[in-house]
XYZ file of C-alpha atoms in Angstrom:
697
model
C 0.000 0.000 0.000
C 1.469 3.385 -0.965
C 2.269 5.974 1.653
C 0.136 8.485 -0.247
C -3.005 6.526 0.695
C -2.371 7.227 4.382
C -2.579 10.593 6.110
C -3.284 12.270 9.448
C -5.810 15.078 9.860
C -5.986 17.211 13.006
C -9.511 18.279 13.876
C -12.016 18.806 16.706
C -14.378 16.098 17.948
C -18.128 16.688 17.971
C -19.355 13.547 19.705
C -20.261 15.721 22.722
C -20.198 19.397 23.679
C -16.678 19.308 25.161
C -15.181 19.302 21.625
C -11.772 17.738 22.292
C -8.900 18.140 19.794
C -8.380 14.956 17.793
C -5.998 13.253 15.411
C -7.780 11.316 12.648
C -5.970 8.547 10.813
C -7.257 8.250 7.253
C -6.462 5.347 4.937
C -7.770 4.951 1.394
C -10.220 7.787 1.976
C -11.819 6.233 5.062
C -11.387 6.853 8.795
C -9.102 4.196 10.245
C -8.834 5.463 13.820
C -9.475 8.527 15.969
C -7.111 9.611 18.748
C -6.754 12.609 21.010
C -4.417 15.262 19.588
C -1.044 14.423 21.215
C 0.250 17.971 20.653
C -2.394 19.291 23.055
C -3.080 16.303 25.321
C 0.500 15.114 25.752
C -0.782 11.715 24.617
C -3.515 10.207 22.474
C -6.150 10.126 25.210
C -9.790 10.074 24.177
C -13.073 9.049 25.798
C -15.317 6.196 24.532
C -17.596 8.622 22.721
C -14.742 10.194 20.810
C -13.330 6.820 19.850
C -16.790 5.776 18.611
C -16.805 8.610 16.071
C -15.717 6.122 13.421
C -18.796 3.980 14.106
C -21.001 7.062 13.820
C -19.373 8.009 10.529
C -20.232 4.591 9.092
C -23.714 4.369 10.607
C -26.537 4.003 8.077
C -29.110 5.044 10.706
C -28.032 8.667 10.753
C -29.524 11.360 8.517
C -28.522 10.787 4.901
C -30.407 13.245 2.669
C -32.915 16.131 2.828
C -36.400 14.981 3.801
C -39.682 16.854 3.524
C -42.667 15.973 5.686
C -45.619 14.396 3.871
C -47.970 13.329 6.652
C -48.986 14.979 9.894
C -46.162 16.349 12.013
C -44.659 13.417 13.867
C -46.269 10.771 11.658
C -42.902 9.645 10.300
C -43.991 10.016 6.667
C -41.174 11.628 4.709
C -40.239 12.278 1.082
C -36.642 12.487 -0.075
C -35.991 15.748 -1.929
C -33.062 17.397 -3.697
C -31.045 20.101 -1.993
C -32.374 22.630 -4.493
C -35.982 21.847 -3.590
C -35.198 21.689 0.137
C -33.438 25.051 0.193
C -36.084 26.774 -1.940
C -38.837 25.373 0.277
C -37.073 26.484 3.457
C -36.321 29.986 2.172
C -39.843 30.460 0.786
C -41.422 29.535 4.113
C -39.117 31.847 6.064
C -39.952 34.669 3.620
C -43.683 34.131 4.159
C -43.275 34.370 7.924
C -41.147 37.532 7.667
C -43.554 39.232 5.267
C -46.593 38.488 7.441
C -45.232 38.795 10.987
C -41.782 40.399 10.801
C -38.306 38.828 11.211
C -38.592 38.748 15.012
C -41.195 35.998 14.615
C -38.330 33.651 13.639
C -36.305 32.028 16.424
C -33.140 29.921 16.205
C -31.925 27.460 18.811
C -28.712 25.442 18.907
C -26.507 23.502 21.321
C -24.332 26.519 22.066
C -20.569 26.424 22.463
C -17.728 27.892 20.443
C -19.001 27.137 16.920
C -22.047 29.418 16.927
C -20.958 32.379 14.769
C -22.709 31.227 11.592
C -26.082 30.613 13.256
C -26.000 33.891 15.177
C -24.975 35.801 12.044
C -27.767 34.247 9.972
C -30.461 35.098 12.505
C -29.086 38.611 13.098
C -28.979 39.270 9.355
C -32.645 38.289 9.133
C -33.382 40.950 11.759
C -34.355 38.715 14.697
C -32.903 38.969 18.248
C -34.176 35.510 19.160
C -31.160 33.244 19.518
C -31.105 30.704 22.345
C -29.412 27.425 23.199
C -29.857 24.431 25.493
C -28.573 26.059 28.700
C -32.027 26.534 30.219
C -31.969 22.783 30.847
C -28.270 22.766 31.694
C -26.123 25.584 33.086
C -28.061 28.853 32.865
C -28.071 29.341 36.634
C -24.301 29.096 36.985
C -23.649 31.375 33.985
C -26.072 33.993 35.275
C -24.841 33.712 38.868
C -21.237 34.350 37.877
C -22.360 37.158 35.582
C -24.084 38.966 38.464
C -21.132 38.528 40.821
C -18.138 38.938 38.498
C -19.514 40.069 35.132
C -18.302 36.776 33.670
C -19.950 33.578 32.510
C -18.901 30.187 33.837
C -16.749 29.433 30.819
C -14.656 32.599 31.004
C -12.515 30.975 33.700
C -10.499 27.751 33.860
C -9.590 25.465 36.743
C -5.891 25.122 37.565
C -6.023 21.434 38.507
C -2.264 21.074 38.093
C -1.614 23.249 41.140
C -4.813 22.829 43.181
C -4.344 21.698 46.787
C -7.968 21.259 47.885
C -11.204 20.906 45.934
C -14.924 20.483 46.525
C -17.078 19.085 43.737
C -20.739 20.018 44.084
C -22.556 17.340 42.082
C -19.830 17.355 39.423
C -19.205 13.742 38.449
C -16.012 14.667 36.658
C -14.898 11.104 35.922
C -18.146 10.039 34.223
C -19.587 13.158 32.573
C -16.191 13.719 31.110
C -14.049 16.120 29.219
C -10.972 14.048 28.476
C -8.328 16.621 29.380
C -10.084 17.791 32.544
C -10.581 14.207 33.737
C -6.886 13.463 33.127
C -5.791 16.669 34.885
C -8.042 15.774 37.815
C -6.562 12.270 38.139
C -3.053 13.729 37.875
C -3.905 16.144 40.692
C -5.106 13.297 42.908
C -1.913 11.355 42.240
C 0.058 14.488 43.135
C -1.743 14.646 46.492
C -4.659 17.050 46.016
C -7.389 16.512 48.620
C -11.001 16.751 47.638
C -14.538 16.485 48.958
C -17.374 15.173 46.834
C -20.892 16.414 47.548
C -23.803 14.594 45.927
C -27.046 12.726 46.557
C -25.509 9.433 45.422
C -22.158 7.687 45.274
C -20.458 7.559 41.871
C -17.019 6.883 40.401
C -15.793 10.374 41.256
C -16.973 9.982 44.851
C -14.940 6.771 45.047
C -11.775 8.876 44.732
C -12.768 11.421 47.389
C -11.093 11.990 50.747
C -14.542 12.831 52.091
C -17.931 12.074 50.555
C -20.995 13.942 51.810
C -24.285 12.339 50.786
C -26.537 15.307 51.408
C -30.257 15.837 51.228
C -31.146 16.915 47.682
C -31.021 20.674 47.243
C -28.976 21.081 50.425
C -25.851 22.387 48.697
C -26.734 25.990 49.540
C -27.023 25.222 53.256
C -23.584 23.600 53.144
C -22.076 26.586 51.316
C -23.589 29.068 53.792
C -22.240 27.098 56.746
C -18.732 27.007 55.250
C -18.913 30.769 54.696
C -20.065 31.154 58.316
C -16.925 29.431 59.582
C -14.575 31.304 57.256
C -15.939 34.687 58.301
C -16.503 34.107 62.013
C -13.103 32.459 62.478
C -11.476 35.104 60.243
C -10.065 32.460 57.912
C -10.833 34.331 54.677
C -8.296 36.237 52.568
C -8.770 39.690 54.065
C -6.361 41.415 51.669
C -8.161 40.093 48.581
C -11.598 40.788 50.071
C -10.688 44.368 50.992
C -9.351 45.043 47.487
C -11.858 43.240 45.296
C -15.149 42.550 47.124
C -18.246 44.710 47.547
C -20.858 43.548 50.038
C -18.683 41.650 52.510
C -20.277 43.278 55.567
C -23.755 42.440 54.299
C -22.701 38.827 53.740
C -21.163 38.645 57.214
C -24.456 39.715 58.788
C -26.507 37.451 56.563
C -24.690 34.201 57.380
C -24.825 34.486 61.183
C -27.833 32.135 61.637
C -26.417 29.589 59.188
C -24.005 27.707 61.412
C -22.544 24.254 60.768
C -24.880 22.905 63.445
C -27.864 24.384 61.605
C -26.668 22.989 58.260
C -26.000 19.556 59.768
C -29.618 19.283 60.865
C -30.854 20.716 57.583
C -29.040 18.399 55.165
C -28.065 15.343 57.194
C -24.292 15.642 57.649
C -22.046 16.098 60.697
C -21.265 19.607 61.885
C -17.675 18.591 62.597
C -17.229 17.706 58.927
C -18.334 21.186 57.884
C -15.900 22.814 60.322
C -13.123 20.568 59.046
C -13.863 21.352 55.389
C -13.936 25.114 56.014
C -10.659 25.062 57.920
C -8.963 22.835 55.350
C -10.090 25.211 52.595
C -8.587 28.108 54.514
C -5.260 26.309 54.936
C -5.077 25.573 51.202
C -6.224 29.005 49.953
C -5.916 30.353 47.334
C -5.044 27.025 45.650
C -8.648 25.805 45.881
C -11.276 24.779 43.347
C -14.976 24.696 44.212
C -16.467 23.140 41.115
C -19.986 24.494 40.952
C -21.316 21.745 38.730
C -21.804 21.276 35.016
C -25.453 20.464 34.350
C -26.808 22.820 37.015
C -30.528 22.973 36.219
C -31.488 21.611 39.627
C -33.889 23.435 41.891
C -35.768 26.726 42.230
C -32.972 28.102 44.447
C -30.187 26.807 42.213
C -29.109 30.367 41.367
C -28.278 31.128 44.996
C -26.310 27.886 45.341
C -24.067 29.023 42.473
C -23.779 32.572 43.827
C -22.689 31.153 47.163
C -19.967 29.058 45.532
C -18.569 32.050 43.647
C -18.612 34.049 46.882
C -16.454 31.311 48.392
C -13.932 31.842 45.592
C -13.853 35.519 46.471
C -13.481 34.926 50.207
C -10.592 32.527 49.576
C -8.867 34.856 47.107
C -8.923 32.100 44.490
C -9.407 34.281 41.391
C -6.350 34.343 39.094
C -4.468 32.323 41.666
C -2.155 29.381 41.234
C -4.277 26.302 41.886
C -7.564 28.226 41.716
C -9.617 29.970 39.047
C -7.703 31.420 36.099
C -9.285 33.945 33.772
C -9.404 32.792 30.177
C -7.440 35.061 27.842
C -8.238 35.605 24.160
C -6.348 36.622 21.044
C -6.442 40.324 21.952
C -4.980 39.593 25.393
C -2.169 37.774 23.553
C -1.395 40.861 21.460
C -3.224 39.987 18.222
C -6.062 41.673 16.398
C -9.440 40.040 16.914
C -10.422 36.993 14.876
C -13.077 38.138 12.431
C -16.603 36.767 12.827
C -19.506 37.046 10.434
C -21.812 38.191 13.218
C -19.696 41.280 13.955
C -20.370 42.879 10.567
C -24.158 42.882 10.885
C -26.180 45.796 12.363
C -27.504 45.276 15.876
C -31.124 44.163 16.183
C -32.986 46.495 18.560
C -36.233 44.544 18.876
C -37.249 42.946 22.169
C -36.714 39.225 22.693
C -39.484 36.638 22.688
C -38.378 35.091 26.019
C -38.495 38.193 28.240
C -34.746 38.634 28.671
C -34.086 42.373 28.780
C -37.682 43.135 29.775
C -39.236 40.732 32.273
C -35.914 39.063 33.137
C -33.434 41.932 33.133
C -30.928 40.078 35.333
C -30.525 37.183 32.896
C -28.146 37.020 29.949
C -29.359 36.873 26.367
C -26.218 34.948 25.401
C -28.049 31.718 26.203
C -31.700 32.702 26.247
C -34.643 30.831 27.696
C -35.585 27.969 25.416
C -38.220 26.874 27.933
C -40.223 30.017 27.087
C -40.627 29.057 23.435
C -43.868 27.035 23.884
C -45.477 29.897 25.820
C -44.443 32.466 23.202
C -45.915 30.291 20.450
C -49.208 29.671 22.254
C -49.714 33.130 23.788
C -48.144 35.256 21.025
C -46.616 37.369 23.762
C -44.856 39.756 23.184
C -45.578 39.001 19.509
C -46.309 35.951 17.355
C -43.529 33.383 17.042
C -44.174 31.472 13.836
C -40.932 29.821 12.665
C -38.202 27.903 14.440
C -34.799 27.068 12.940
C -33.530 24.139 14.986
C -29.785 23.582 14.560
C -28.175 20.519 16.216
C -30.492 20.893 19.222
C -33.294 18.730 20.582
C -35.399 20.506 23.219
C -37.848 17.590 23.156
C -35.071 15.375 24.552
C -33.586 17.796 27.067
C -36.416 19.929 28.460
C -39.291 18.949 30.770
C -42.801 18.310 29.471
C -41.752 17.192 25.966
C -45.323 16.335 24.979
C -46.554 19.845 25.807
C -43.452 21.319 24.170
C -44.105 19.287 21.003
C -47.772 20.294 20.922
C -46.715 23.943 20.922
C -44.103 23.420 18.184
C -46.739 21.769 16.005
C -48.634 25.082 15.951
C -45.748 26.873 14.217
C -46.156 27.908 10.596
C -42.735 26.453 9.860
C -40.191 24.253 11.633
C -36.862 23.286 10.044
C -34.179 21.105 11.620
C -30.523 21.029 10.534
C -28.718 18.100 12.126
C -26.377 15.152 11.631
C -28.713 12.789 13.430
C -32.372 12.061 13.997
C -33.920 13.916 16.916
C -37.345 14.108 18.528
C -37.616 17.739 17.368
C -36.500 16.839 13.864
C -39.136 14.107 13.798
C -41.953 16.705 13.976
C -40.265 19.212 11.653
C -41.538 20.246 8.218
C -38.169 19.627 6.648
C -34.876 18.130 7.804
C -31.557 19.253 6.302
C -28.690 16.812 6.950
C -25.387 18.357 7.948
C -22.102 16.583 7.255
C -20.558 14.876 10.260
C -17.644 16.590 11.981
C -15.309 14.204 10.128
C -16.733 15.302 6.771
C -16.542 19.068 7.061
C -14.252 22.002 7.807
C -15.730 24.601 10.156
C -14.743 28.233 10.749
C -11.805 28.936 13.053
C -12.484 29.544 16.749
C -10.471 31.107 19.550
C -9.860 28.544 22.278
C -9.527 30.984 25.140
C -7.651 30.056 28.280
C -4.525 30.951 30.249
C -2.641 30.123 27.013
C -5.059 31.009 24.179
C -4.903 29.360 20.763
C -6.740 29.132 17.477
C -8.497 25.832 16.758
C -10.059 24.505 13.596
C -12.270 21.520 12.877
C -10.954 20.096 9.621
C -12.450 17.770 7.041
C -10.909 14.278 7.133
C -13.059 12.345 4.640
C -15.644 12.987 1.951
C -19.340 12.835 2.956
C -20.792 9.322 2.808
C -24.315 10.486 2.067
C -26.121 13.473 0.538
C -25.287 15.854 3.380
C -23.756 19.344 3.340
C -21.645 21.481 5.713
C -23.282 24.171 7.791
C -21.415 27.080 6.146
C -22.816 26.008 2.752
C -26.383 25.443 3.983
C -26.612 28.847 5.666
C -24.910 30.633 2.769
C -27.358 29.090 0.295
C -30.325 30.110 2.442
C -28.882 33.597 2.956
C -28.536 34.120 -0.795
C -32.162 33.091 -1.312
C -33.310 35.449 1.461
C -31.376 38.481 0.215
C -28.843 38.568 3.044
C -25.998 36.731 1.311
C -23.786 39.854 1.328
C -23.262 39.338 5.071
C -21.493 36.057 4.324
C -18.440 37.095 2.258
C -17.313 33.714 0.979
C -18.051 31.013 -1.538
C -15.942 28.264 0.034
C -14.965 27.511 3.609
C -11.364 28.269 2.640
C -12.492 31.789 1.652
C -14.234 32.153 4.996
C -11.216 31.043 7.008
C -8.832 33.345 5.150
C -11.313 36.193 5.820
C -11.293 35.322 9.525
C -7.494 35.150 9.796
C -6.564 38.108 7.586
C -6.027 40.701 10.326
C -4.159 38.239 12.552
C -1.501 37.437 9.969
C -2.207 33.695 9.808
C -3.305 31.338 7.049
C -5.187 28.051 6.896
C -1.940 26.197 6.201
C -0.613 27.246 9.623
C -2.894 24.593 11.162
C -1.312 21.747 9.212
C 1.505 20.818 11.585
C -0.390 20.386 14.859
C -4.013 21.284 14.230
C -3.899 24.526 16.209
C -2.045 27.840 16.356
C -0.704 28.823 19.794
C -1.106 32.528 20.515
C 1.083 32.657 23.607
C 4.190 30.687 24.499
C 3.678 31.288 28.213
C 0.624 31.505 30.427
C -0.859 35.004 30.481
C -1.596 36.218 33.998
C -3.200 39.372 35.308
C -1.919 41.195 38.359
C -4.010 40.243 41.411
C -3.498 43.646 42.994
C -4.562 45.937 40.180
C -5.105 43.935 36.993
C -8.154 41.701 37.539
C -10.849 42.354 34.959
C -14.180 41.914 36.668
C -16.919 43.192 34.355
C -19.473 44.351 36.900
C -20.400 48.067 37.078
C -18.045 48.449 40.047
C -15.253 46.406 38.380
C -15.202 44.282 41.536
C -16.800 41.102 42.827
C -20.291 42.151 43.840
C -21.604 40.026 46.708
C -24.348 42.631 46.855
C -25.169 42.617 43.172
C -26.170 45.833 41.460
C -27.651 43.729 38.664
C -30.015 42.046 41.127
C -30.753 44.959 43.435
C -31.497 47.345 40.533
C -34.138 44.877 39.365
C -35.800 44.371 42.731
C -34.159 41.011 43.471
C -32.423 40.621 46.851
C -28.803 39.503 46.918
C -29.381 37.710 50.224
C -32.944 36.416 50.554
C -33.797 34.318 53.608
C -32.730 30.711 53.144
C -35.378 28.351 51.797
C -34.616 24.663 51.610
C -35.547 22.590 48.609
C -39.094 21.252 48.574
C -39.628 17.893 50.273
C -41.133 15.004 48.287
C -44.797 14.409 49.132
C -45.609 11.269 51.102
C -44.922 8.180 49.008
C -42.838 10.070 46.436
C -39.133 10.434 45.601
C -37.183 13.274 44.054
C -36.037 12.229 40.575
C -32.441 13.200 39.755
C -30.812 12.540 36.393
C -27.260 12.709 35.106
C -24.680 11.731 32.528
C -22.512 8.709 31.891
C -19.062 8.441 30.303
C -20.271 6.083 27.566
C -22.998 8.312 26.121
C -23.726 11.907 25.195
C -27.246 11.848 26.551
C -29.719 11.124 23.737
C -27.432 11.881 20.805
C -25.211 8.785 20.968
C -27.631 6.103 22.140
C -28.053 4.696 18.646
C -24.308 4.579 17.974
C -23.499 0.965 16.990
C -20.561 0.621 19.397
C -21.824 2.698 22.314
C -25.247 1.066 22.208
C -23.579 -2.319 22.725
C -21.957 -1.002 25.914
C -25.199 0.406 27.333
C -28.570 0.336 25.601
C -30.896 1.203 28.479
C -30.949 2.975 31.826
C -32.193 1.774 35.195
C -33.534 3.473 38.316
C -31.279 3.769 41.349
C -33.340 3.470 44.529
C -32.247 3.177 48.145
C -32.268 -0.468 49.273
C -34.295 0.133 52.425
C -36.875 2.220 50.571
C -37.117 -0.391 47.828
C -37.729 -3.096 50.417
C -40.708 -1.149 51.771
C -42.157 -1.210 48.260
C -41.447 -4.901 47.726
C -38.835 -4.119 45.065
C -35.694 -6.187 44.622
C -32.635 -5.473 42.525
C -33.320 -5.852 38.751
C -37.091 -6.014 39.276
C -39.233 -4.411 36.618
C -40.728 -1.185 37.952
C -43.067 1.628 37.026
C -42.119 5.261 37.649
C -45.041 7.646 37.472
C -46.159 11.234 38.007
C -49.455 12.909 37.106
C -50.557 10.003 34.951
C -47.265 9.731 33.022
C -45.628 6.310 33.399
C -42.163 5.062 32.420
C -41.205 1.404 32.819
C -37.702 0.174 33.602
C -35.585 -1.850 35.981
C -34.542 -1.129 39.544
C -30.987 -0.833 40.786
C -31.214 -1.133 44.563
C -28.285 0.337 46.476
C -27.367 1.886 49.808
C -25.371 4.522 47.938
C -28.208 6.939 47.228
C -30.121 9.259 49.536
C -33.374 7.655 50.770
C -35.509 10.521 49.459
C -34.080 10.274 45.957
C -34.134 8.079 42.855
C -31.687 8.503 39.987
C -31.421 7.547 36.328
C -29.162 8.301 33.376
C -30.643 10.937 31.079
C -31.607 10.587 27.437
C -32.792 7.010 27.054
C -36.198 5.808 25.839
C -35.798 7.212 22.328
C -39.071 7.313 20.368
C -37.781 7.606 16.798
C -38.466 4.320 14.933
C -35.591 4.814 12.472
C -33.135 4.613 15.399
C -33.683 0.883 15.754
C -30.946 0.183 18.319
C -32.187 2.807 20.799
C -35.905 2.748 20.032
C -37.895 2.572 23.284
C -34.932 1.158 25.227
C -35.085 2.349 28.823
C -36.932 5.233 30.458
C -37.425 8.640 28.854
C -36.850 10.646 32.007
C -37.937 14.117 30.864
C -41.509 12.949 30.227
C -41.833 12.589 34.008
C -40.851 16.231 34.610
C -44.372 17.571 34.300
C -45.033 21.187 35.212
C -41.337 22.097 35.240
C -41.151 23.897 31.905
C -40.653 27.251 33.599
C -38.034 29.838 34.511
C -36.409 29.634 37.931
C -34.636 32.738 39.187
C -31.346 31.745 37.551
C -32.896 31.123 34.156
C -32.836 27.345 34.596
C -35.679 24.877 34.588
C -35.884 23.355 38.101
C -35.524 19.892 36.616
C -34.889 18.005 39.856
C -37.967 19.463 41.551
C -39.659 16.395 40.098
C -41.392 14.017 42.509
C -42.303 10.550 41.308
C -43.933 7.389 42.599
C -42.152 4.068 42.193
C -43.867 0.679 42.192
C -43.092 -2.861 41.204
C -44.427 -3.471 37.714
C -47.741 -5.308 37.562
């Protein structure tokens, strides 16, 4: 076999939202193997999902060609169409909506993340302000909490695991819901001697590595945080120099936390007061080399926002911002001395119209960067503040991730037009008017992104193989639609190579500069800001605001009286869901390799509670709420709080063309009735879901 038939392509994985850098081995035009990029990872590490990208590439049960709906929405009756017909049909329907109701009646939702420029630019060019992503069911509360305290989102800081001395993980199962590099850095830190406490309602693989595991009452994280703050302040263990320089509202916090002692918290959440004292004092000894991981999927309870605020206040009290072993601000290309990477969205006039979801009007303290996807059904049904008539759904499945999917779907079916652009089948795509198949991440080159961090770099997802089916890359799909809608001049390219050269022009780089390692480093050394005068908090005061002007100016107290999470009614359990290392929630369940490893979920239930119900391990069970029933199997264990049941999210797929995953396991979000709403942090209170469990008849 000639050497010319073999090559290596550096790219970026898209098997989950972490988007790890990868090295793709290609032989005879086909993917032979996928590794982690050794130039960035220091080895070829990759998680099971990333390694299964080859199986996804070869899967015949993914989207293959444009399909137009023929029957009723959701009937599964489709007609294959050409790209020309599909694009004309999509553009014509969007034009009709704009002409009758205005461009603001079109909304666009996606997964979020770094590769969002094209979608945002397309919607902005149409004249609509209504971009949103999945964070209402994920991490809105933590983004908005950090924004109110520091003027930053969650992802504008990084964790310095390499130098951390002491960590607390609040519900962050870092070794199962994994980002490969972070999981490796975490394990390396443990081997180096880092101490850590794991706080959760159940034992998991991460908890197995902990020096101390606190199995707390669900929703009790805030009580624990307040008690730790109580000890730090009353025993004067906080970083007084940092607090005096960078914190507003310390005195108010000091008064507020006086009733919230470790003894109070111990009774509230079911732990020992001595453990809380020990944790607080150990944190103080290790400061500022401390990490208090506030969680990843943080759509938990009604008071979730205040849990996250409390954790960020702990960072401030311990002086852990821009500290070795603590939180490091992410730096971008400008911080590294370069001109900004060009984006399509930056060249389009600002849209001044109000948003459909109330951000900026009803919810002035919440960020429009992520929006409130959970408000879409209400906007459709109530036409408030105006009619919403078309939804462009890009690589997003709210019917898999948000509560009340049946009610959500019923609202979407009332739209004049619904188009889905995706690489895979989804529940939302299944009720769409037309589905446009995007190339897989191995079949396309995407625009360049800035990978911000202490050492920023440019990253690019690069095409490794030709498309297997009749699918197209996103840049082409949106450009074709833009040309048909009269906004093509905002997308100054014909090919993706044109687009990338346009992006890089002012920075002095070219596409070929990615060839050697798959990325372009922008700084040889870590960029640090001076902790005395150089920290860049983006609040009005330019400081950490424990008393938040953003909240107070909108009539929301910074320190409301503590309210514990709601208790399950008699005979009910709180349902908690989470991730697993093998799967990316619903998107990978039909993957040929990953499905073999796990094809269904089960329900964790406390052994003693199960015994009361006559349930044994592996028994068939029924989980129900308000007439909705899901059937599955029990996993009885002592390693879960008695008031709680748990299952992995995303199973129970209801798309017949996904034959491996079809109706395998429980579809957990159908049980979350009445939770399609906005908690104070912008999140759905997904775990405020109380279910009955019974042995199957």
